[in-house]
Amino acid sequence: MPAAPDEAQTVEPAGTVARLSAASTDPASDLDAPAVPEQAAAEPAPAATGSGEDVRVLPSIPAGGDGDSWFRAEPGLASKRPNFKQDARAMAFLDAATGVLVWQGGTVRLDLGQASVAEILTAVYAEAPATIERIYVTAGEPWHQGSDRHEFLKDAVAVWLNGPLPNGWTVESSRGKDRQAGHLVHPRNPVGRWQRGDQHAEIRSVGEWFDPEGADPATVRAAFVELWKALRPHFEDVVLMGSPSQTGRDLWSRTIPAKAGAKWADRFPVMSQEIRGLLHATAGQGRTELFTPPRVPERVPGWYEVDRTFAYAKHTWASGVGVPQRITAARFAAMSEKEQTNALFAPSHWQVRVTIPKDWNHVGLLPAPAPGERAWHYPYEGGRTFTTWAGGAEINLALRNPIAPWRIEILDGLLWESGDPLKSWSTKLQKAWRSLRAISEMHGDGQQKQACRLASRAVRSILLYGIGTFAQRPRITTGSLELGAGGSVPDLPDGARLTGITDTHVTWERNQGFARDQYAHPEWAAGVWSAARAALLSVSTSAKDPATGKPLKAGALHLPPESILAFRTDAIYTSASAAADWPYGGEPGDYLLKGRMPWEQTTPRTDEEFYYLQGLGRQAYESEGM
């Protein structure tokens, strides 16, 4: 029976003692708070409560027919298998610090002067053929020139990208149907695009693909060759595009089922703009958290870094497909116990009211909105109640964690049919990753060994950032304009806001909202991210307990609470040596020991101190194997 107004129905999921209920169906409850459609203002449901913080408020789905209308496919928009092959673009690899340039036809050392855009374009094309369209910078970071004169790195990058050009060169404004024309102002991995007549040139950072770790341009080029060779047996039409995200999405599109009559053959529908906007606002990505005294001791007995290898690949076997069902509080309460359990284990995204057990003494389990755009934190205080959104994987973890179940009240939810749209793509990438890792471990040539190791990391980036492209964030465009006479600020483009100003230029930013993207599937990204965050806390390993025969468990909840020092996406930093003993079989999702200092440390209190210890821990661990 549905819960009566002002009365929440409590149910016990099978095999647990978790406290799960459907929220009150009273029209005055949280369930009826108006929502925020994409690019529209409205009053959302309450966010975290009881913290006294000025947190951001998450949206909810409107009550009744208004909200039900969100549950539809976007007309005329679906992911389709392409019927063409991407054009390959010739690449060169440049060390901007030494001037060494490598491409298929040779190696030269250039005089780059101050390594401005004009100097790089002039020097490169004086030696290399005009057919080279993509120049990857492997070292030197020329876009950070003069960064000491800017408050933000992005400002320095914008000024560098928009510097004077050689005669005949202009900023690329269009290229057929290429929506990537123009510069991408990114603080670490910017992209500059220019043209001279029919000639096109991009300058990019190889850091988009992997950390080159000091590799020379010839080795980096060899890594891209090995990457293509490893992907070719699995993707017949593979072309390495400018970034791993572009490459990942293109490769995925070629795994869309083509068999006539098969379900989802040749297309996956894109959800409504409202649902996509809701997921963008309520589904965060990786967990980043630093625990400082008094939550942890001032000094700890050691430092251990364990990272889940190729973690996202572990969570691509099942994803939500099609248009989701809406599961209101009343509908959830009317379900049988088995139906409720099945719903929570299916691909899903839930608005919930959470109450933490009063005697809870470990890390937080569920994300809640924090001050700042797209910011999240993880409440942990015993007895605290807050309202948030979370994926089914995290809700299950909160209900069935190894310490104590949390109380979860269902307010609203999205429930998808379970499918495997990412499985074939992920499986192929994992095969390429394994082959490259095997070669890197066995190869006798030092350069090829390093090249294959870098290529395996590029495969990881293809999957990691490929999943990120499904999230479809709003399009943010940036630009730079020269100051007018007397230092006057020029008129900005319509809808743009000023983000920085120097002695010569201003930089601006404009949110252009969501594009009609046929590959927009934030439900897939949200599901992978939720599962990865849950596995950071507790996950079964490939090894079995000799006493019980059950899989051994790993994750933060299997360590003492005072030992958890930090989370960084798929990595745990802890003072507990037990983490170093977690079984590692080389499979995606296994915890790999990457840093170790088994002696007393001062607990880091800032990000700067954290990264310093991270570097020391990795150096110390690497030195053990020398």
Coordinates of N, CA, C and O in Angstrom, one line a residue, residues 471-546:
A471 N 28.9 13.0 -20.5 CA 28.3 13.9 -19.5 C 27.7 15.2 -20.1 O 26.8 15.8 -19.6
Q472 N 28.3 15.6 -21.2 CA 27.8 16.8 -21.9 C 27.6 18.0 -21.0 O 26.5 18.3 -20.6
R473 N 28.7 18.6 -20.7 CA 28.6 19.8 -19.9 C 28.2 21.0 -20.8 O 28.4 20.9 -22.0
P474 N 27.8 22.1 -20.2 CA 27.5 23.3 -21.0 C 28.7 23.8 -21.7 O 29.9 23.6 -21.3
R475 N 28.5 24.3 -22.9 CA 29.7 24.8 -23.7 C 30.1 26.1 -23.2 O 29.4 27.1 -23.1
I476 N 31.4 26.2 -22.7 CA 32.0 27.4 -22.2 C 33.0 27.9 -23.3 O 34.0 27.2 -23.5
T477 N 32.8 29.0 -23.8 CA 33.7 29.6 -24.8 C 34.5 30.7 -24.1 O 34.0 31.4 -23.2
T478 N 35.8 30.9 -24.5 CA 36.6 31.9 -23.9 C 37.3 32.7 -25.0 O 37.4 32.2 -26.2
G479 N 37.8 33.8 -24.7 CA 38.5 34.7 -25.6 C 39.3 35.8 -25.0 O 39.2 35.9 -23.8
S480 N 40.0 36.5 -25.8 CA 40.8 37.6 -25.3 C 40.7 38.7 -26.2 O 40.7 38.6 -27.5
L481 N 40.7 39.9 -25.7 CA 40.6 41.2 -26.5 C 41.7 42.2 -26.0 O 41.9 42.2 -24.8
E482 N 42.2 42.9 -27.0 CA 43.2 43.9 -26.6 C 42.5 45.1 -26.1 O 41.5 45.5 -26.5
L483 N 43.2 45.7 -25.0 CA 42.7 46.9 -24.5 C 42.7 48.0 -25.5 O 43.5 48.1 -26.4
G484 N 41.7 49.0 -25.3 CA 41.6 50.1 -26.2 C 42.6 51.2 -25.8 O 43.4 51.1 -24.9
A485 N 42.4 52.3 -26.5 CA 43.3 53.5 -26.2 C 43.1 53.9 -24.8 O 42.0 53.9 -24.2
G486 N 44.3 54.2 -24.1 CA 44.3 54.6 -22.8 C 43.9 53.5 -21.8 O 43.6 53.8 -20.6
G487 N 44.0 52.3 -22.3 CA 43.7 51.1 -21.4 C 42.2 50.9 -21.2 O 41.8 50.1 -20.3
S488 N 41.4 51.4 -22.1 CA 39.9 51.2 -21.9 C 39.5 49.8 -22.3 O 40.1 49.1 -23.1
V489 N 38.5 49.3 -21.5 CA 38.1 47.9 -21.7 C 37.2 47.8 -22.9 O 36.2 48.6 -23.0
P490 N 37.4 47.0 -23.9 CA 36.6 46.9 -25.1 C 35.2 46.2 -24.8 O 35.1 45.6 -23.7
D491 N 34.3 46.4 -25.7 CA 33.0 45.7 -25.5 C 33.2 44.2 -25.6 O 33.9 43.7 -26.5
L492 N 32.6 43.5 -24.7 CA 32.6 42.0 -24.7 C 31.5 41.5 -25.6 O 30.5 42.1 -25.8
P493 N 31.7 40.3 -26.1 CA 30.6 39.6 -26.9 C 29.4 39.5 -26.1 O 29.4 39.5 -24.8
D494 N 28.2 39.4 -26.7 CA 26.9 39.3 -26.0 C 27.0 38.1 -25.1 O 27.3 37.0 -25.5
G495 N 26.5 38.3 -23.8 CA 26.5 37.2 -22.9 C 27.8 36.8 -22.2 O 27.8 35.9 -21.4
A496 N 28.9 37.5 -22.5 CA 30.2 37.2 -22.0 C 30.4 37.9 -20.7 O 29.8 39.0 -20.4
R497 N 31.2 37.3 -19.8 CA 31.6 38.0 -18.6 C 33.1 38.1 -18.5 O 33.8 37.3 -19.0
L498 N 33.6 39.2 -17.9 CA 35.0 39.5 -17.8 C 35.6 38.5 -16.8 O 35.1 38.4 -15.7
T499 N 36.7 37.8 -17.1 CA 37.3 36.9 -16.2 C 38.8 37.3 -15.8 O 39.3 36.8 -14.9
G500 N 39.4 38.3 -16.6 CA 40.7 38.7 -16.2 C 41.1 39.9 -17.0 O 40.6 40.2 -18.1
I501 N 42.1 40.6 -16.5 CA 42.6 41.8 -17.2 C 44.1 42.0 -16.9 O 44.5 41.7 -15.8
T502 N 44.8 42.3 -18.0 CA 46.3 42.5 -17.8 C 46.6 44.0 -18.3 O 45.6 44.7 -18.6
D503 N 47.8 44.3 -18.5 CA 48.2 45.6 -19.0 C 47.8 45.8 -20.4 O 47.7 46.9 -20.9
T504 N 47.6 44.7 -21.2 CA 47.4 44.8 -22.6 C 46.0 44.1 -23.1 O 45.5 44.5 -24.1
H505 N 45.5 43.1 -22.3 CA 44.4 42.4 -22.8 C 43.4 42.1 -21.7 O 43.7 42.2 -20.5
V506 N 42.1 41.8 -22.1 CA 41.1 41.3 -21.2 C 40.8 39.9 -21.7 O 40.8 39.6 -22.9
T507 N 40.4 39.0 -20.7 CA 39.9 37.7 -21.1 C 38.4 37.6 -20.7 O 38.0 38.2 -19.7
W508 N 37.7 36.9 -21.5 CA 36.2 36.7 -21.2 C 35.8 35.3 -21.3 O 36.5 34.4 -21.9
E509 N 34.6 35.0 -20.8 CA 34.1 33.7 -20.8 C 32.6 33.8 -21.0 O 31.9 34.7 -20.5
R510 N 32.0 32.8 -21.8 CA 30.6 32.8 -22.1 C 30.0 31.4 -22.0 O 30.6 30.5 -22.7
N511 N 29.0 31.2 -21.3 CA 28.3 30.0 -21.2 C 27.2 29.9 -22.3 O 26.2 30.7 -22.2
Q512 N 27.4 29.0 -23.2 CA 26.5 28.9 -24.3 C 25.4 27.8 -24.2 O 24.7 27.4 -25.1
G513 N 25.4 27.2 -22.9 CA 24.4 26.2 -22.7 C 24.7 24.9 -23.3 O 25.9 24.6 -23.7
F514 N 23.7 24.0 -23.4 CA 23.9 22.7 -23.9 C 23.6 22.6 -25.4 O 22.6 23.1 -25.9
A515 N 24.5 21.9 -26.1 CA 24.3 21.7 -27.6 C 23.4 20.6 -27.8 O 23.2 19.7 -26.9
R516 N 22.8 20.5 -29.0 CA 22.1 19.3 -29.4 C 23.0 18.3 -29.9 O 23.4 18.1 -31.0
D517 N 23.6 17.5 -28.9 CA 24.6 16.6 -29.1 C 24.1 15.2 -29.2 O 23.4 14.7 -28.2
Q518 N 24.3 14.5 -30.3 CA 23.7 13.2 -30.5 C 24.4 12.1 -29.6 O 23.9 11.0 -29.4
Y519 N 25.5 12.5 -29.0 CA 26.2 11.6 -28.1 C 26.1 12.0 -26.6 O 27.0 11.6 -25.8
A520 N 25.1 12.7 -26.3 CA 24.9 13.2 -24.9 C 24.2 12.1 -24.1 O 23.0 11.8 -24.3
H521 N 25.0 11.4 -23.3 CA 24.4 10.4 -22.4 C 24.9 10.5 -21.0 O 25.7 9.7 -20.5
P522 N 24.5 11.6 -20.3 CA 25.0 11.8 -18.9 C 24.7 10.7 -18.0 O 25.3 10.5 -16.9
E523 N 23.6 9.9 -18.3 CA 23.2 8.8 -17.5 C 24.3 7.7 -17.4 O 24.5 7.1 -16.4
W524 N 25.1 7.6 -18.5 CA 26.2 6.6 -18.5 C 27.4 7.1 -17.7 O 27.9 6.3 -16.9
A525 N 27.7 8.3 -17.8 CA 28.8 8.9 -17.0 C 28.5 8.9 -15.6 O 29.3 8.5 -14.7
A526 N 27.2 9.3 -15.2 CA 26.8 9.3 -13.8 C 26.9 8.0 -13.2 O 27.3 7.8 -12.0
G527 N 26.5 6.9 -13.9 CA 26.5 5.6 -13.4 C 27.9 5.1 -13.1 O 28.1 4.5 -12.1
V528 N 28.8 5.3 -14.0 CA 30.2 4.9 -13.8 C 30.8 5.6 -12.6 O 31.5 5.0 -11.8
W529 N 30.6 6.9 -12.6 CA 31.2 7.7 -11.5 C 30.6 7.3 -10.1 O 31.4 7.2 -9.2
S530 N 29.3 7.0 -10.1 CA 28.7 6.6 -8.8 C 29.3 5.3 -8.4 O 29.7 5.1 -7.2
A531 N 29.4 4.3 -9.3 CA 30.0 3.0 -8.9 C 31.4 3.1 -8.5 O 31.9 2.4 -7.6
A532 N 32.2 4.0 -9.2 CA 33.6 4.2 -8.8 C 33.8 4.8 -7.4 O 34.6 4.4 -6.6
R533 N 32.9 5.7 -7.1 CA 33.0 6.3 -5.7 C 32.6 5.3 -4.7 O 33.2 5.3 -3.6
A534 N 31.6 4.5 -5.0 CA 31.2 3.4 -4.0 C 32.4 2.4 -3.8 O 32.7 2.0 -2.7
A535 N 33.1 2.1 -4.9 CA 34.2 1.1 -4.8 C 35.4 1.7 -4.1 O 36.2 0.9 -3.5
L536 N 35.5 3.0 -4.0 CA 36.5 3.6 -3.3 C 36.4 3.3 -1.8 O 37.3 3.3 -1.0
L537 N 35.1 3.0 -1.4 CA 34.8 2.7 0.0 C 34.8 1.3 0.4 O 35.3 0.8 1.4
S538 N 34.3 0.4 -0.5 CA 34.2 -1.0 -0.3 C 34.0 -1.7 -1.6 O 33.1 -1.4 -2.4
V539 N 34.9 -2.7 -1.9 CA 34.8 -3.4 -3.2 C 35.3 -4.8 -3.0 O 36.3 -5.0 -2.2
S540 N 34.8 -5.8 -3.7 CA 35.3 -7.2 -3.6 C 36.6 -7.2 -4.5 O 36.6 -6.6 -5.6
T541 N 37.6 -8.0 -4.0 CA 38.8 -8.2 -4.8 C 38.7 -9.5 -5.5 O 37.8 -10.3 -5.3
S542 N 39.7 -9.8 -6.4 CA 39.7 -11.1 -7.1 C 40.3 -12.2 -6.2 O 40.2 -13.4 -6.6
A543 N 40.8 -11.8 -5.1 CA 41.4 -12.9 -4.2 C 40.3 -13.3 -3.2 O 39.3 -12.6 -2.9
K544 N 40.4 -14.5 -2.7 CA 39.4 -15.1 -1.7 C 40.0 -15.3 -0.4 O 41.2 -15.6 -0.2
D545 N 39.2 -15.1 0.6 CA 39.6 -15.4 2.0 C 39.8 -16.9 2.2 O 38.8 -17.7 1.9
P546 N 41.0 -17.4 2.5 CA 41.2 -18.9 2.6 C 40.3 -19.5 3.7 O 40.0 -20.7 3.6

